[in-house]
Amino acid sequence: MTSGLYLYGIFPQAISDNVILEGIDKQIVQNYSIEGFNFLYSEAKQAKYLASRRNLLCHEKVLEEAMNLGFRTHLPLRFGLVVKTWDTVNEQLLVPYKEELEALFQKLDGHREVSVKVLWNSQEEIQALLESNPELREKRDAMEGKTLKMEEVIEIGQMIEKGLEARKEAIIQAFQDELNGLAEEIVENDTMTEEMIYNAAYLIPWDSEALFSEKVEAIDKQLSDRLRIRYNNFTAPYTFAQLS
């Protein structure tokens, strides 16, 4: 029994019926076209889907497999989007947002989204900060074993925080100097953990990814003793396919 239609993304052209993709609940992924907008969908067996790792990866896999087949330009839809009928899609998405969707297709044509996440070990950075700043280290060491007043605790904490912020900004600036000039658009997202200091998505020409990757690798070699860099060069363009 079907609970509706599970939607994956919108493409400017249909994917061949000869291509077999497996979607959520192991359902076959199909095409449906409305006024030139081609939707990838499968039959939904549930009215609502749990955002489990398996389901999320399955959703992403459908879009990535379509991209691997050459259907690079598309508008990915958020995970778990289930609708009852195509009339709902037309009335709630296409009618009010048709021009914006067409503009997004034009923007994304020939481009891809890549992302860089930068993580460090904050405790190691504090130690490195103290080693590079003898005055601060001496001040911190002089306080060890003493009963400190609150203002003294605040003072040394602020000095360390300020030093860490300067180190963080220098690292971020290194990435911006090397990468921003290669991108058509850049979105700096919120960091996801305490150890993550930078989280950015870039919209770049599809064929310039090799150069972009080289730049990331060069920074990694330069700063690898301090950082962990997560670089994703093949992902659906969620960041740059947002309706206003």
PDB file of C-alpha atoms in Angstrom:
ATOM      1  CA  MET A   1       0.000   0.000   0.000  1.00  0.00           C
ATOM      2  CA  THR A   2       1.376   3.381  -1.022  1.00  0.00           C
ATOM      3  CA  SER A   3       1.268   6.481   1.203  1.00  0.00           C
ATOM      4  CA  GLY A   4       2.062   8.882  -1.623  1.00  0.00           C
ATOM      5  CA  LEU A   5       5.102   9.996  -3.584  1.00  0.00           C
ATOM      6  CA  TYR A   6       8.607  10.360  -2.168  1.00  0.00           C
ATOM      7  CA  LEU A   7      10.494  13.125  -4.010  1.00  0.00           C
ATOM      8  CA  TYR A   8      14.283  13.284  -4.477  1.00  0.00           C
ATOM      9  CA  GLY A   9      15.014  16.162  -6.817  1.00  0.00           C
ATOM     10  CA  ILE A  10      14.062  18.207  -9.867  1.00  0.00           C
ATOM     11  CA  PHE A  11      15.954  17.859 -13.160  1.00  0.00           C
ATOM     12  CA  PRO A  12      15.776  19.893 -16.371  1.00  0.00           C
ATOM     13  CA  GLN A  13      15.462  16.692 -18.402  1.00  0.00           C
ATOM     14  CA  ALA A  14      14.160  13.186 -17.803  1.00  0.00           C
ATOM     15  CA  ILE A  15      16.436  10.288 -16.917  1.00  0.00           C
ATOM     16  CA  SER A  16      16.100   7.342 -19.291  1.00  0.00           C
ATOM     17  CA  ASP A  17      13.629   4.660 -18.321  1.00  0.00           C
ATOM     18  CA  ASN A  18      16.402   2.149 -19.025  1.00  0.00           C
ATOM     19  CA  VAL A  19      18.300   3.418 -15.973  1.00  0.00           C
ATOM     20  CA  ILE A  20      17.280   1.558 -12.810  1.00  0.00           C
ATOM     21  CA  LEU A  21      17.838   3.379  -9.526  1.00  0.00           C
ATOM     22  CA  GLU A  22      16.737   2.008  -6.165  1.00  0.00           C
ATOM     23  CA  GLY A  23      15.264   4.496  -3.711  1.00  0.00           C
ATOM     24  CA  ILE A  24      13.784   4.592  -0.226  1.00  0.00           C
ATOM     25  CA  ASP A  25      12.133   1.324   0.874  1.00  0.00           C
ATOM     26  CA  LYS A  26      13.896  -0.349  -2.097  1.00  0.00           C
ATOM     27  CA  GLN A  27      11.368   1.196  -4.447  1.00  0.00           C
ATOM     28  CA  ILE A  28      12.263   1.839  -8.075  1.00  0.00           C
ATOM     29  CA  VAL A  29      12.972   5.493  -8.815  1.00  0.00           C
ATOM     30  CA  GLN A  30      10.830   6.943 -11.605  1.00  0.00           C
ATOM     31  CA  ASN A  31      10.454  10.177 -13.620  1.00  0.00           C
ATOM     32  CA  TYR A  32       7.452  12.448 -13.709  1.00  0.00           C
ATOM     33  CA  SER A  33       7.351  15.606 -15.807  1.00  0.00           C
ATOM     34  CA  ILE A  34       5.273  18.715 -15.152  1.00  0.00           C
ATOM     35  CA  GLU A  35       5.693  21.637 -17.561  1.00  0.00           C
ATOM     36  CA  GLY A  36       9.345  20.903 -18.262  1.00  0.00           C
ATOM     37  CA  PHE A  37      10.278  20.102 -14.655  1.00  0.00           C
ATOM     38  CA  ASN A  38      11.300  16.464 -14.262  1.00  0.00           C
ATOM     39  CA  PHE A  39      10.926  14.952 -10.804  1.00  0.00           C
ATOM     40  CA  LEU A  40      12.720  11.863  -9.560  1.00  0.00           C
ATOM     41  CA  TYR A  41      10.401  10.015  -7.212  1.00  0.00           C
ATOM     42  CA  SER A  42       9.466   6.618  -5.863  1.00  0.00           C
ATOM     43  CA  GLU A  43       6.347   5.263  -4.227  1.00  0.00           C
ATOM     44  CA  ALA A  44       6.274   6.112  -0.532  1.00  0.00           C
ATOM     45  CA  LYS A  45       5.386   3.273   1.798  1.00  0.00           C
ATOM     46  CA  GLN A  46       5.216   5.577   4.814  1.00  0.00           C
ATOM     47  CA  ALA A  47       3.626   8.941   5.392  1.00  0.00           C
ATOM     48  CA  LYS A  48       6.735  10.113   7.279  1.00  0.00           C
ATOM     49  CA  TYR A  49      10.314   8.867   7.178  1.00  0.00           C
ATOM     50  CA  LEU A  50      12.747   8.672  10.058  1.00  0.00           C
ATOM     51  CA  ALA A  51      15.976  10.555   9.375  1.00  0.00           C
ATOM     52  CA  SER A  52      18.046   7.420   9.970  1.00  0.00           C
ATOM     53  CA  ARG A  53      21.524   7.016   8.526  1.00  0.00           C
ATOM     54  CA  ARG A  54      20.259   4.362   6.111  1.00  0.00           C
ATOM     55  CA  ASN A  55      17.429   6.543   4.812  1.00  0.00           C
ATOM     56  CA  LEU A  56      19.592   9.665   4.518  1.00  0.00           C
ATOM     57  CA  LEU A  57      22.288   7.787   2.617  1.00  0.00           C
ATOM     58  CA  CYS A  58      19.701   6.261   0.318  1.00  0.00           C
ATOM     59  CA  HIS A  59      18.273   9.688  -0.508  1.00  0.00           C
ATOM     60  CA  GLU A  60      21.769  11.035  -1.240  1.00  0.00           C
ATOM     61  CA  LYS A  61      22.707   7.963  -3.255  1.00  0.00           C
ATOM     62  CA  VAL A  62      19.819   8.460  -5.687  1.00  0.00           C
ATOM     63  CA  LEU A  63      20.958  12.010  -6.456  1.00  0.00           C
ATOM     64  CA  GLU A  64      24.633  11.065  -6.672  1.00  0.00           C
ATOM     65  CA  GLU A  65      23.910   8.182  -9.025  1.00  0.00           C
ATOM     66  CA  ALA A  66      21.923  10.537 -11.242  1.00  0.00           C
ATOM     67  CA  MET A  67      24.882  12.941 -11.236  1.00  0.00           C
ATOM     68  CA  ASN A  68      27.239  10.080 -12.131  1.00  0.00           C
ATOM     69  CA  LEU A  69      25.026   9.325 -15.116  1.00  0.00           C
ATOM     70  CA  GLY A  70      25.642  12.852 -16.399  1.00  0.00           C
ATOM     71  CA  PHE A  71      22.592  14.613 -14.937  1.00  0.00           C
ATOM     72  CA  ARG A  72      24.704  17.132 -13.087  1.00  0.00           C
ATOM     73  CA  THR A  73      22.337  20.104 -13.015  1.00  0.00           C
ATOM     74  CA  HIS A  74      19.470  19.513 -10.633  1.00  0.00           C
ATOM     75  CA  LEU A  75      17.655  20.922  -7.641  1.00  0.00           C
ATOM     76  CA  PRO A  76      17.853  18.482  -4.722  1.00  0.00           C
ATOM     77  CA  LEU A  77      14.806  18.294  -2.498  1.00  0.00           C
ATOM     78  CA  ARG A  78      15.067  17.942   1.257  1.00  0.00           C
ATOM     79  CA  PHE A  79      15.012  14.488   2.796  1.00  0.00           C
ATOM     80  CA  GLY A  80      11.626  13.054   3.739  1.00  0.00           C
ATOM     81  CA  LEU A  81       9.450  15.031   1.317  1.00  0.00           C
ATOM     82  CA  VAL A  82       6.302  12.985   0.749  1.00  0.00           C
ATOM     83  CA  VAL A  83       3.290  14.320  -1.166  1.00  0.00           C
ATOM     84  CA  LYS A  84      -0.073  12.760  -1.886  1.00  0.00           C
ATOM     85  CA  THR A  85      -0.519  13.814  -5.525  1.00  0.00           C
ATOM     86  CA  TRP A  86       1.214  15.664  -8.343  1.00  0.00           C
ATOM     87  CA  ASP A  87      -1.467  18.326  -8.102  1.00  0.00           C
ATOM     88  CA  THR A  88      -0.013  19.201  -4.688  1.00  0.00           C
ATOM     89  CA  VAL A  89       3.453  19.620  -6.234  1.00  0.00           C
ATOM     90  CA  ASN A  90       2.083  21.830  -8.979  1.00  0.00           C
ATOM     91  CA  GLU A  91      -0.015  24.009  -6.705  1.00  0.00           C
ATOM     92  CA  GLN A  92       2.464  24.417  -3.827  1.00  0.00           C
ATOM     93  CA  LEU A  93       5.792  24.433  -5.691  1.00  0.00           C
ATOM     94  CA  LEU A  94       5.608  25.043  -9.411  1.00  0.00           C
ATOM     95  CA  VAL A  95       2.871  27.647  -9.623  1.00  0.00           C
ATOM     96  CA  PRO A  96       4.292  29.994  -6.969  1.00  0.00           C
ATOM     97  CA  TYR A  97       8.012  29.339  -7.622  1.00  0.00           C
ATOM     98  CA  LYS A  98       8.325  28.505 -11.331  1.00  0.00           C
ATOM     99  CA  GLU A  99      10.466  31.529 -12.215  1.00  0.00           C
ATOM    100  CA  GLU A 100      12.741  31.032  -9.194  1.00  0.00           C
ATOM    101  CA  LEU A 101      13.234  27.358 -10.062  1.00  0.00           C
ATOM    102  CA  GLU A 102      14.153  28.262 -13.645  1.00  0.00           C
ATOM    103  CA  ALA A 103      16.627  30.871 -12.361  1.00  0.00           C
ATOM    104  CA  LEU A 104      18.216  28.281 -10.065  1.00  0.00           C
ATOM    105  CA  PHE A 105      18.656  25.894 -12.998  1.00  0.00           C
ATOM    106  CA  GLN A 106      20.433  28.652 -14.921  1.00  0.00           C
ATOM    107  CA  LYS A 107      22.700  29.456 -11.971  1.00  0.00           C
ATOM    108  CA  LEU A 108      23.656  25.826 -11.377  1.00  0.00           C
ATOM    109  CA  ASP A 109      24.187  24.917 -15.031  1.00  0.00           C
ATOM    110  CA  GLY A 110      27.826  23.892 -15.452  1.00  0.00           C
ATOM    111  CA  HIS A 111      28.571  24.282 -11.746  1.00  0.00           C
ATOM    112  CA  ARG A 112      28.994  22.028  -8.759  1.00  0.00           C
ATOM    113  CA  GLU A 113      28.956  22.408  -4.989  1.00  0.00           C
ATOM    114  CA  VAL A 114      32.012  21.462  -2.960  1.00  0.00           C
ATOM    115  CA  SER A 115      32.525  21.937   0.760  1.00  0.00           C
ATOM    116  CA  VAL A 116      35.385  22.304   3.225  1.00  0.00           C
ATOM    117  CA  LYS A 117      35.156  21.644   6.950  1.00  0.00           C
ATOM    118  CA  VAL A 118      38.173  22.439   9.119  1.00  0.00           C
ATOM    119  CA  LEU A 119      38.708  20.931  12.559  1.00  0.00           C
ATOM    120  CA  TRP A 120      41.449  21.389  15.144  1.00  0.00           C
ATOM    121  CA  ASN A 121      42.335  20.119  18.600  1.00  0.00           C
ATOM    122  CA  SER A 122      41.627  23.065  20.894  1.00  0.00           C
ATOM    123  CA  GLN A 123      43.775  21.716  23.733  1.00  0.00           C
ATOM    124  CA  GLU A 124      46.770  21.325  21.438  1.00  0.00           C
ATOM    125  CA  GLU A 125      46.171  24.826  20.111  1.00  0.00           C
ATOM    126  CA  ILE A 126      46.157  26.242  23.645  1.00  0.00           C
ATOM    127  CA  GLN A 127      49.468  24.508  24.332  1.00  0.00           C
ATOM    128  CA  ALA A 128      50.922  25.830  21.066  1.00  0.00           C
ATOM    129  CA  LEU A 129      49.648  29.311  21.934  1.00  0.00           C
ATOM    130  CA  LEU A 130      51.410  29.219  25.311  1.00  0.00           C
ATOM    131  CA  GLU A 131      54.626  27.934  23.742  1.00  0.00           C
ATOM    132  CA  SER A 132      54.632  30.757  21.202  1.00  0.00           C
ATOM    133  CA  ASN A 133      53.788  33.423  23.797  1.00  0.00           C
ATOM    134  CA  PRO A 134      56.287  33.301  26.697  1.00  0.00           C
ATOM    135  CA  GLU A 135      54.650  36.230  28.487  1.00  0.00           C
ATOM    136  CA  LEU A 136      51.266  34.553  28.506  1.00  0.00           C
ATOM    137  CA  ARG A 137      52.798  31.208  29.528  1.00  0.00           C
ATOM    138  CA  GLU A 138      54.666  32.777  32.439  1.00  0.00           C
ATOM    139  CA  LYS A 139      51.521  34.535  33.583  1.00  0.00           C
ATOM    140  CA  ARG A 140      49.556  31.288  33.424  1.00  0.00           C
ATOM    141  CA  ASP A 141      52.306  29.301  35.180  1.00  0.00           C
ATOM    142  CA  ALA A 142      52.585  31.906  37.962  1.00  0.00           C
ATOM    143  CA  MET A 143      48.936  31.316  38.818  1.00  0.00           C
ATOM    144  CA  GLU A 144      49.217  27.545  39.184  1.00  0.00           C
ATOM    145  CA  GLY A 145      48.744  26.325  42.743  1.00  0.00           C
ATOM    146  CA  LYS A 146      47.334  29.645  43.886  1.00  0.00           C
ATOM    147  CA  THR A 147      43.829  30.528  44.976  1.00  0.00           C
ATOM    148  CA  LEU A 148      42.793  32.998  42.315  1.00  0.00           C
ATOM    149  CA  LYS A 149      40.361  35.832  42.499  1.00  0.00           C
ATOM    150  CA  MET A 150      37.523  35.739  40.017  1.00  0.00           C
ATOM    151  CA  GLU A 151      38.911  38.698  38.058  1.00  0.00           C
ATOM    152  CA  GLU A 152      42.257  36.903  37.715  1.00  0.00           C
ATOM    153  CA  VAL A 153      40.563  33.796  36.360  1.00  0.00           C
ATOM    154  CA  ILE A 154      38.597  35.931  33.901  1.00  0.00           C
ATOM    155  CA  GLU A 155      41.698  37.827  32.817  1.00  0.00           C
ATOM    156  CA  ILE A 156      43.804  34.788  31.951  1.00  0.00           C
ATOM    157  CA  GLY A 157      40.798  33.128  30.309  1.00  0.00           C
ATOM    158  CA  GLN A 158      40.198  36.159  28.116  1.00  0.00           C
ATOM    159  CA  MET A 159      43.855  36.329  27.120  1.00  0.00           C
ATOM    160  CA  ILE A 160      43.851  32.677  26.051  1.00  0.00           C
ATOM    161  CA  GLU A 161      40.537  33.091  24.250  1.00  0.00           C
ATOM    162  CA  LYS A 162      41.832  36.136  22.378  1.00  0.00           C
ATOM    163  CA  GLY A 163      44.980  34.265  21.376  1.00  0.00           C
ATOM    164  CA  LEU A 164      42.994  31.261  20.146  1.00  0.00           C
ATOM    165  CA  GLU A 165      40.689  33.498  18.143  1.00  0.00           C
ATOM    166  CA  ALA A 166      43.686  35.102  16.418  1.00  0.00           C
ATOM    167  CA  ARG A 167      45.093  31.667  15.531  1.00  0.00           C
ATOM    168  CA  LYS A 168      41.687  30.566  14.225  1.00  0.00           C
ATOM    169  CA  GLU A 169      41.264  33.685  12.085  1.00  0.00           C
ATOM    170  CA  ALA A 170      44.721  33.193  10.557  1.00  0.00           C
ATOM    171  CA  ILE A 171      43.788  29.659   9.508  1.00  0.00           C
ATOM    172  CA  ILE A 172      40.435  30.750   8.080  1.00  0.00           C
ATOM    173  CA  GLN A 173      42.141  33.566   6.183  1.00  0.00           C
ATOM    174  CA  ALA A 174      44.517  31.042   4.603  1.00  0.00           C
ATOM    175  CA  PHE A 175      41.557  29.086   3.232  1.00  0.00           C
ATOM    176  CA  GLN A 176      39.770  32.212   2.061  1.00  0.00           C
ATOM    177  CA  ASP A 177      42.860  33.570   0.299  1.00  0.00           C
ATOM    178  CA  GLU A 178      43.424  30.334  -1.617  1.00  0.00           C
ATOM    179  CA  LEU A 179      39.859  29.194  -2.346  1.00  0.00           C
ATOM    180  CA  ASN A 180      37.457  32.112  -2.527  1.00  0.00           C
ATOM    181  CA  GLY A 181      38.812  33.376  -5.837  1.00  0.00           C
ATOM    182  CA  LEU A 182      37.916  30.062  -7.500  1.00  0.00           C
ATOM    183  CA  ALA A 183      34.243  30.189  -6.481  1.00  0.00           C
ATOM    184  CA  GLU A 184      31.247  31.882  -8.061  1.00  0.00           C
ATOM    185  CA  GLU A 185      29.461  31.908  -4.704  1.00  0.00           C
ATOM    186  CA  ILE A 186      30.525  31.100  -1.148  1.00  0.00           C
ATOM    187  CA  VAL A 187      28.372  30.327   1.879  1.00  0.00           C
ATOM    188  CA  GLU A 188      30.031  30.159   5.281  1.00  0.00           C
ATOM    189  CA  ASN A 189      27.868  27.901   7.434  1.00  0.00           C
ATOM    190  CA  ASP A 190      27.711  27.536  11.202  1.00  0.00           C
ATOM    191  CA  THR A 191      30.284  25.184  12.675  1.00  0.00           C
ATOM    192  CA  MET A 192      28.806  21.882  13.834  1.00  0.00           C
ATOM    193  CA  THR A 193      31.062  20.961  16.765  1.00  0.00           C
ATOM    194  CA  GLU A 194      33.375  22.718  19.219  1.00  0.00           C
ATOM    195  CA  GLU A 195      36.403  21.377  17.361  1.00  0.00           C
ATOM    196  CA  MET A 196      35.177  22.635  13.974  1.00  0.00           C
ATOM    197  CA  ILE A 197      36.474  26.121  13.227  1.00  0.00           C
ATOM    198  CA  TYR A 198      35.355  26.603   9.611  1.00  0.00           C
ATOM    199  CA  ASN A 199      32.535  25.224   7.486  1.00  0.00           C
ATOM    200  CA  ALA A 200      32.114  26.618   3.982  1.00  0.00           C
ATOM    201  CA  ALA A 201      30.392  25.616   0.745  1.00  0.00           C
ATOM    202  CA  TYR A 202      31.578  26.807  -2.653  1.00  0.00           C
ATOM    203  CA  LEU A 203      29.839  26.958  -6.024  1.00  0.00           C
ATOM    204  CA  ILE A 204      32.521  26.381  -8.643  1.00  0.00           C
ATOM    205  CA  PRO A 205      32.625  25.623 -12.381  1.00  0.00           C
ATOM    206  CA  TRP A 206      32.353  21.869 -12.796  1.00  0.00           C
ATOM    207  CA  ASP A 207      35.668  21.496 -14.620  1.00  0.00           C
ATOM    208  CA  SER A 208      37.679  23.569 -12.134  1.00  0.00           C
ATOM    209  CA  GLU A 209      37.322  21.043  -9.302  1.00  0.00           C
ATOM    210  CA  ALA A 210      40.787  19.557  -9.925  1.00  0.00           C
ATOM    211  CA  LEU A 211      42.415  22.950  -9.343  1.00  0.00           C
ATOM    212  CA  PHE A 212      40.248  23.546  -6.282  1.00  0.00           C
ATOM    213  CA  SER A 213      41.245  20.146  -4.906  1.00  0.00           C
ATOM    214  CA  GLU A 214      44.937  20.943  -5.451  1.00  0.00           C
ATOM    215  CA  LYS A 215      44.539  24.143  -3.441  1.00  0.00           C
ATOM    216  CA  VAL A 216      42.894  22.258  -0.577  1.00  0.00           C
ATOM    217  CA  GLU A 217      45.659  19.640  -0.616  1.00  0.00           C
ATOM    218  CA  ALA A 218      48.328  22.357  -0.552  1.00  0.00           C
ATOM    219  CA  ILE A 219      46.777  23.933   2.537  1.00  0.00           C
ATOM    220  CA  ASP A 220      46.456  20.495   4.117  1.00  0.00           C
ATOM    221  CA  LYS A 221      50.177  19.816   3.604  1.00  0.00           C
ATOM    222  CA  GLN A 222      51.037  23.211   5.054  1.00  0.00           C
ATOM    223  CA  LEU A 223      48.853  22.852   8.147  1.00  0.00           C
ATOM    224  CA  SER A 224      48.340  19.097   8.478  1.00  0.00           C
ATOM    225  CA  ASP A 225      50.041  18.939  11.871  1.00  0.00           C
ATOM    226  CA  ARG A 226      47.343  21.209  13.272  1.00  0.00           C
ATOM    227  CA  LEU A 227      44.192  20.468  11.300  1.00  0.00           C
ATOM    228  CA  ARG A 228      41.829  17.847  10.000  1.00  0.00           C
ATOM    229  CA  ILE A 229      40.254  18.890   6.734  1.00  0.00           C
ATOM    230  CA  ARG A 230      37.099  17.280   5.390  1.00  0.00           C
ATOM    231  CA  TYR A 231      36.700  18.029   1.698  1.00  0.00           C
ATOM    232  CA  ASN A 232      33.590  16.896  -0.181  1.00  0.00           C
ATOM    233  CA  ASN A 233      33.875  17.332  -3.935  1.00  0.00           C
ATOM    234  CA  PHE A 234      30.769  15.404  -5.001  1.00  0.00           C
ATOM    235  CA  THR A 235      27.479  16.345  -3.416  1.00  0.00           C
ATOM    236  CA  ALA A 236      24.034  17.522  -4.414  1.00  0.00           C
ATOM    237  CA  PRO A 237      23.962  21.359  -4.466  1.00  0.00           C
ATOM    238  CA  TYR A 238      21.710  21.872  -1.447  1.00  0.00           C
ATOM    239  CA  THR A 239      23.402  25.080  -0.341  1.00  0.00           C
ATOM    240  CA  PHE A 240      22.962  26.867  -3.654  1.00  0.00           C
ATOM    241  CA  ALA A 241      19.518  25.554  -4.619  1.00  0.00           C
ATOM    242  CA  GLN A 242      17.558  27.409  -1.970  1.00  0.00           C
ATOM    243  CA  LEU A 243      14.299  29.173  -2.761  1.00  0.00           C
ATOM    244  CA  SER A 244      14.145  32.665  -1.298  1.00  0.00           C
TER     245      SER A 244
END
